CSV table of C-alpha atoms in Angstrom, one decimal:
chain,number,residue,atom,x,y,z
S,1,ASP,CA,-30.4,-49.5,9.7
S,2,THR,CA,-31.1,-46.6,12.0
S,3,GLY,CA,-28.2,-44.6,11.6
S,4,VAL,CA,-26.0,-42.6,14.2
S,5,SER,CA,-28.0,-41.7,17.3
S,6,GLN,CA,-27.3,-39.0,19.9
S,7,ASN,CA,-28.5,-38.1,23.2
S,8,PRO,CA,-29.5,-35.9,25.0
S,9,ARG,CA,-30.9,-33.8,21.6
S,10,HIS,CA,-30.3,-30.7,23.7
S,11,LYS,CA,-28.8,-29.0,27.1
S,12,ILE,CA,-28.7,-26.3,29.1
S,13,THR,CA,-26.5,-26.3,32.0
S,14,LYS,CA,-25.2,-23.7,34.4
S,15,ARG,CA,-21.5,-22.6,34.5
S,16,GLY,CA,-19.4,-24.6,36.5
S,17,GLN,CA,-21.8,-28.0,36.0
S,18,ASN,CA,-20.3,-31.4,34.1
S,19,VAL,CA,-22.3,-32.6,31.8
S,20,THR,CA,-22.0,-36.0,29.6
S,21,PHE,CA,-23.4,-36.7,26.3
S,22,ARG,CA,-23.3,-40.2,24.6
S,23,CYS,CA,-23.0,-41.2,20.9
S,24,ASP,CA,-24.6,-44.9,19.5
S,25,PRO,CA,-22.7,-45.0,15.8
S,26,ILE,CA,-23.6,-47.1,12.8
S,27,SER,CA,-23.3,-50.6,14.0
S,28,GLU,CA,-20.7,-52.2,11.7
S,29,HIS,CA,-18.8,-49.0,11.6
S,30,ASN,CA,-15.6,-49.0,14.0
S,31,ARG,CA,-14.7,-45.9,13.7
S,32,LEU,CA,-16.1,-43.5,16.1
S,33,TYR,CA,-15.5,-39.2,15.6
S,34,TRP,CA,-16.6,-36.4,17.5
S,35,TYR,CA,-16.8,-32.7,16.3
S,36,ARG,CA,-18.1,-29.5,18.0
S,37,GLN,CA,-20.2,-27.0,15.8
S,38,THR,CA,-20.7,-23.0,16.7
S,39,LEU,CA,-22.8,-20.8,14.6
S,40,GLY,CA,-21.7,-19.9,11.4
S,41,GLN,CA,-19.5,-22.4,11.2
S,42,GLY,CA,-18.6,-26.1,9.9
S,43,PRO,CA,-17.9,-28.7,12.0
S,44,GLU,CA,-14.4,-28.7,14.1
S,45,PHE,CA,-12.7,-32.1,14.8
S,46,LEU,CA,-12.3,-33.1,18.5
S,47,THR,CA,-11.4,-36.9,18.4
S,48,TYR,CA,-11.6,-40.0,17.2
S,49,PHE,CA,-11.7,-43.5,18.1
S,50,GLN,CA,-10.8,-47.3,16.1
S,51,ASN,CA,-12.9,-49.7,17.9
S,52,GLU,CA,-12.4,-48.4,21.6
S,53,ALA,CA,-8.5,-46.7,20.9
S,54,GLN,CA,-8.8,-42.9,21.2
S,55,LEU,CA,-6.4,-42.2,18.0
S,56,GLU,CA,-6.4,-38.9,17.9
S,57,LYS,CA,-7.0,-35.6,19.8
S,58,SER,CA,-7.3,-32.0,18.3
S,59,ARG,CA,-6.1,-29.5,20.1
S,60,LEU,CA,-9.6,-27.9,20.8
S,61,LEU,CA,-10.1,-30.3,23.5
S,62,SER,CA,-8.6,-29.6,26.4
S,63,ASP,CA,-8.1,-31.6,29.9
S,64,ARG,CA,-11.8,-30.2,30.6
S,65,PHE,CA,-12.7,-32.7,27.9
S,66,SER,CA,-12.9,-36.8,28.3
S,67,ALA,CA,-14.2,-39.1,25.7
S,68,GLU,CA,-14.6,-42.9,26.2
S,69,ARG,CA,-15.8,-46.1,24.1
S,70,PRO,CA,-15.0,-48.4,26.2
S,71,LYS,CA,-16.5,-51.3,24.4
S,72,GLY,CA,-15.9,-50.0,20.9
S,73,SER,CA,-19.6,-49.2,20.3
S,74,PHE,CA,-21.0,-46.1,22.3
S,75,SER,CA,-18.8,-43.6,23.0
S,76,THR,CA,-19.6,-40.2,26.0
S,77,LEU,CA,-18.4,-37.0,25.5
S,78,GLU,CA,-17.9,-35.4,28.9
S,79,ILE,CA,-17.3,-31.9,29.3
S,80,GLN,CA,-16.2,-30.9,32.9
S,81,ARG,CA,-16.3,-27.2,34.9
S,82,THR,CA,-18.6,-26.3,32.0
S,83,GLU,CA,-17.9,-22.5,30.4
S,84,GLN,CA,-20.2,-20.4,28.2
S,85,GLY,CA,-17.6,-20.8,25.3
S,86,ASP,CA,-18.9,-24.4,25.5
S,87,SER,CA,-22.2,-23.7,24.1
S,88,ALA,CA,-22.2,-25.6,20.7
S,89,MET,CA,-23.3,-28.2,18.7
S,90,TYR,CA,-21.7,-31.4,19.7
S,91,LEU,CA,-22.0,-33.9,16.6
S,92,CYS,CA,-20.9,-37.7,16.5
S,93,ALA,CA,-20.1,-39.4,13.0
S,94,SER,CA,-18.9,-42.9,12.1
S,95,SER,CA,-17.2,-44.5,9.7
S,96,LEU,CA,-16.3,-48.1,8.6
S,97,ALA,CA,-12.7,-47.7,8.2
S,98,THR,CA,-11.2,-49.2,4.8
S,99,GLY,CA,-8.0,-47.5,5.6
S,100,GLY,CA,-6.6,-43.8,5.7
S,101,PHE,CA,-8.6,-41.1,7.5
S,102,THR,CA,-10.7,-39.8,5.2
S,103,ASP,CA,-13.3,-42.6,5.3
S,104,THR,CA,-17.1,-41.4,4.9
S,105,GLN,CA,-18.8,-40.1,7.6
S,106,TYR,CA,-22.2,-40.5,9.1
S,107,PHE,CA,-23.7,-38.0,10.9
S,108,GLY,CA,-25.7,-38.1,14.1
S,109,PRO,CA,-28.1,-35.4,14.8
S,110,GLY,CA,-25.9,-33.5,17.4
S,111,THR,CA,-26.5,-32.7,21.2
S,112,ARG,CA,-26.8,-28.6,21.6
S,113,LEU,CA,-25.2,-27.4,24.2
S,114,THR,CA,-26.1,-24.3,26.2
S,115,VAL,CA,-24.1,-23.1,29.0
S,116,LEU,CA,-25.9,-19.9,31.1
P,1,GLY,CA,-2.4,-26.6,8.3
P,2,GLN,CA,-4.9,-27.1,5.5
P,3,GLN,CA,-7.6,-24.7,4.5
P,4,LEU,CA,-10.6,-25.1,2.6
P,5,ASN,CA,-12.8,-22.0,0.7
P,6,GLN,CA,-16.2,-22.5,0.5
P,7,SER,CA,-18.0,-20.1,-2.2
P,8,PRO,CA,-20.5,-18.5,-2.1
P,9,GLN,CA,-20.9,-17.6,1.5
P,10,SER,CA,-24.4,-17.8,0.6
P,11,MET,CA,-26.8,-17.8,-2.3
P,12,PHE,CA,-30.5,-16.2,-3.3
P,13,ILE,CA,-32.5,-18.0,-6.4
P,14,GLN,CA,-35.4,-18.3,-7.9
P,15,GLU,CA,-37.1,-22.0,-7.8
P,16,GLY,CA,-36.1,-24.0,-10.6
P,17,GLU,CA,-32.6,-22.4,-10.9
P,18,ASP,CA,-29.4,-24.5,-11.1
P,19,VAL,CA,-26.9,-23.7,-8.0
P,20,SER,CA,-23.5,-24.0,-8.4
P,21,MET,CA,-20.8,-23.8,-5.1
P,22,ASN,CA,-16.8,-24.6,-5.1
P,23,CYS,CA,-14.4,-25.4,-2.5
P,24,THR,CA,-10.4,-25.0,-2.8
P,25,SER,CA,-8.2,-26.3,-0.7
P,26,SER,CA,-4.5,-25.3,0.5
P,27,SER,CA,-3.0,-28.7,-0.3
P,28,ILE,CA,-3.8,-31.7,-2.6
P,29,PHE,CA,-6.9,-33.6,-0.6
P,30,ASN,CA,-7.3,-37.6,-1.6
P,31,THR,CA,-11.3,-37.5,-0.4
P,32,TRP,CA,-14.0,-34.8,-1.2
P,33,LEU,CA,-17.3,-35.0,0.6
P,34,TRP,CA,-20.3,-33.0,0.2
P,35,TYR,CA,-22.5,-32.7,3.4
P,36,LYS,CA,-26.2,-30.4,3.6
P,37,GLN,CA,-27.1,-29.8,7.2
P,38,ASP,CA,-30.9,-28.5,7.8
P,39,PRO,CA,-31.0,-26.6,10.8
P,40,GLY,CA,-30.7,-28.6,14.0
P,41,GLU,CA,-29.7,-31.7,12.2
P,42,GLY,CA,-26.4,-33.0,11.4
P,43,PRO,CA,-25.1,-33.1,8.4
P,44,VAL,CA,-26.1,-35.4,5.8
P,45,LEU,CA,-23.7,-36.8,3.5
P,46,LEU,CA,-24.7,-36.2,-0.4
P,47,ILE,CA,-21.7,-37.2,-2.5
P,48,ALA,CA,-18.4,-38.7,-1.6
P,49,LEU,CA,-15.2,-38.6,-4.3
P,50,TYR,CA,-12.3,-40.5,-4.3
P,51,LYS,CA,-10.9,-40.1,-7.2
P,52,ALA,CA,-9.1,-37.0,-9.4
P,53,GLY,CA,-11.8,-36.2,-12.3
P,54,GLU,CA,-14.3,-38.0,-11.0
P,55,LEU,CA,-17.7,-36.7,-11.6
P,56,THR,CA,-20.5,-38.4,-9.8
P,57,SER,CA,-24.5,-37.5,-9.7
P,58,ASN,CA,-27.2,-38.3,-6.7
P,59,GLY,CA,-30.4,-37.3,-8.3
P,60,ARG,CA,-30.2,-33.6,-9.2
P,61,LEU,CA,-26.6,-33.2,-7.5
P,62,THR,CA,-23.8,-33.5,-9.5
P,63,ALA,CA,-20.2,-33.1,-8.0
P,64,GLN,CA,-16.7,-33.4,-9.5
P,65,PHE,CA,-13.1,-33.7,-7.8
P,66,GLY,CA,-10.5,-31.4,-9.2
P,67,ILE,CA,-8.2,-32.4,-11.6
P,68,THR,CA,-5.6,-31.0,-9.8
P,69,ARG,CA,-7.1,-32.4,-6.4
P,70,LYS,CA,-7.3,-29.0,-4.8
P,71,ASP,CA,-10.9,-28.3,-6.0
P,72,SER,CA,-14.0,-30.1,-6.3
P,73,PHE,CA,-17.7,-28.3,-7.1
P,74,LEU,CA,-21.2,-28.8,-6.6
P,75,ASN,CA,-24.1,-28.4,-8.7
P,76,ILE,CA,-27.8,-28.7,-7.9
P,77,SER,CA,-30.5,-28.1,-10.9
P,78,ALA,CA,-34.1,-27.4,-11.3
P,79,SER,CA,-33.7,-26.4,-7.7
P,80,ILE,CA,-36.1,-27.3,-5.5
P,81,PRO,CA,-37.3,-25.5,-1.7
P,82,SER,CA,-36.6,-28.3,0.0
P,83,ASP,CA,-32.9,-27.6,-1.2
P,84,VAL,CA,-32.7,-24.9,1.5
P,85,GLY,CA,-30.1,-25.2,3.9
P,86,ILE,CA,-26.6,-25.2,4.5
P,87,TYR,CA,-24.0,-27.3,1.9
P,88,PHE,CA,-20.5,-28.3,3.4
P,89,CYS,CA,-17.8,-29.0,2.0
P,90,ALA,CA,-15.0,-31.4,3.3
P,91,GLY,CA,-12.2,-33.6,2.8
P,92,GLY,CA,-8.5,-33.7,3.4
P,93,ASN,CA,-6.1,-36.6,5.5
P,94,LYS,CA,-7.7,-35.5,8.4
P,95,ILE,CA,-10.7,-34.4,7.4
P,96,ILE,CA,-11.8,-30.8,7.7
P,97,PHE,CA,-15.0,-28.9,6.6
P,98,GLY,CA,-15.5,-25.1,4.8
P,99,LYS,CA,-17.3,-23.0,6.5
P,100,GLY,CA,-21.0,-23.7,4.2
P,101,THR,CA,-22.9,-22.3,1.6
P,102,ARG,CA,-26.0,-20.9,2.4
P,103,LEU,CA,-28.5,-21.6,-0.1
P,104,HIS,CA,-31.7,-19.3,0.2
P,105,ILE,CA,-34.6,-20.0,-2.2
P,106,LEU,CA,-36.7,-16.8,-3.3
P,107,PRO,CA,-40.7,-17.7,-3.0
């Protein structure tokens, strides 16, 4: 069991640049989630996939954000035209769906984004 | 929408002391999850609770799913230095997180 992995672990970018993060879930898990966490707060839900289908998106996910899970395995989260307010830790989690939204989720180590 | 209140916000304790923290929700939850997060890392699942009244242990950690389904608590017995970190409760129909309890252990 290799757990959930995320790359890169850290990303520093200039405002206006595009960034892309990758998440590799636990291999048998069919659900994949993206969260954003800012300092002093708990993780905030952004979006989730069941297999390759994106089933829900939070209102936090502006049109500059896009997520994909093309083959139902790894996922990417892209932020276009980054803003300083996008600076945060971006967390990925995966779960094995047994029914209902609150499947037990296992988190990756996160990607810390700093927008200068 | 659903809201979680987690308390206390932070705790300063002596090594060896027991710790108790809790979460309350504005609505009924069908799942409660407790996570620990170390600096620069993702949350690690400690305990998952699925039934009202359920009491589950994981080593020195014990968590309970409140009978009203609107609260949960986490206890840590005989704290040790590696217990330092932020503890989050999470749950709900669409999982939401509390703001965390920061545990500090005094030397």
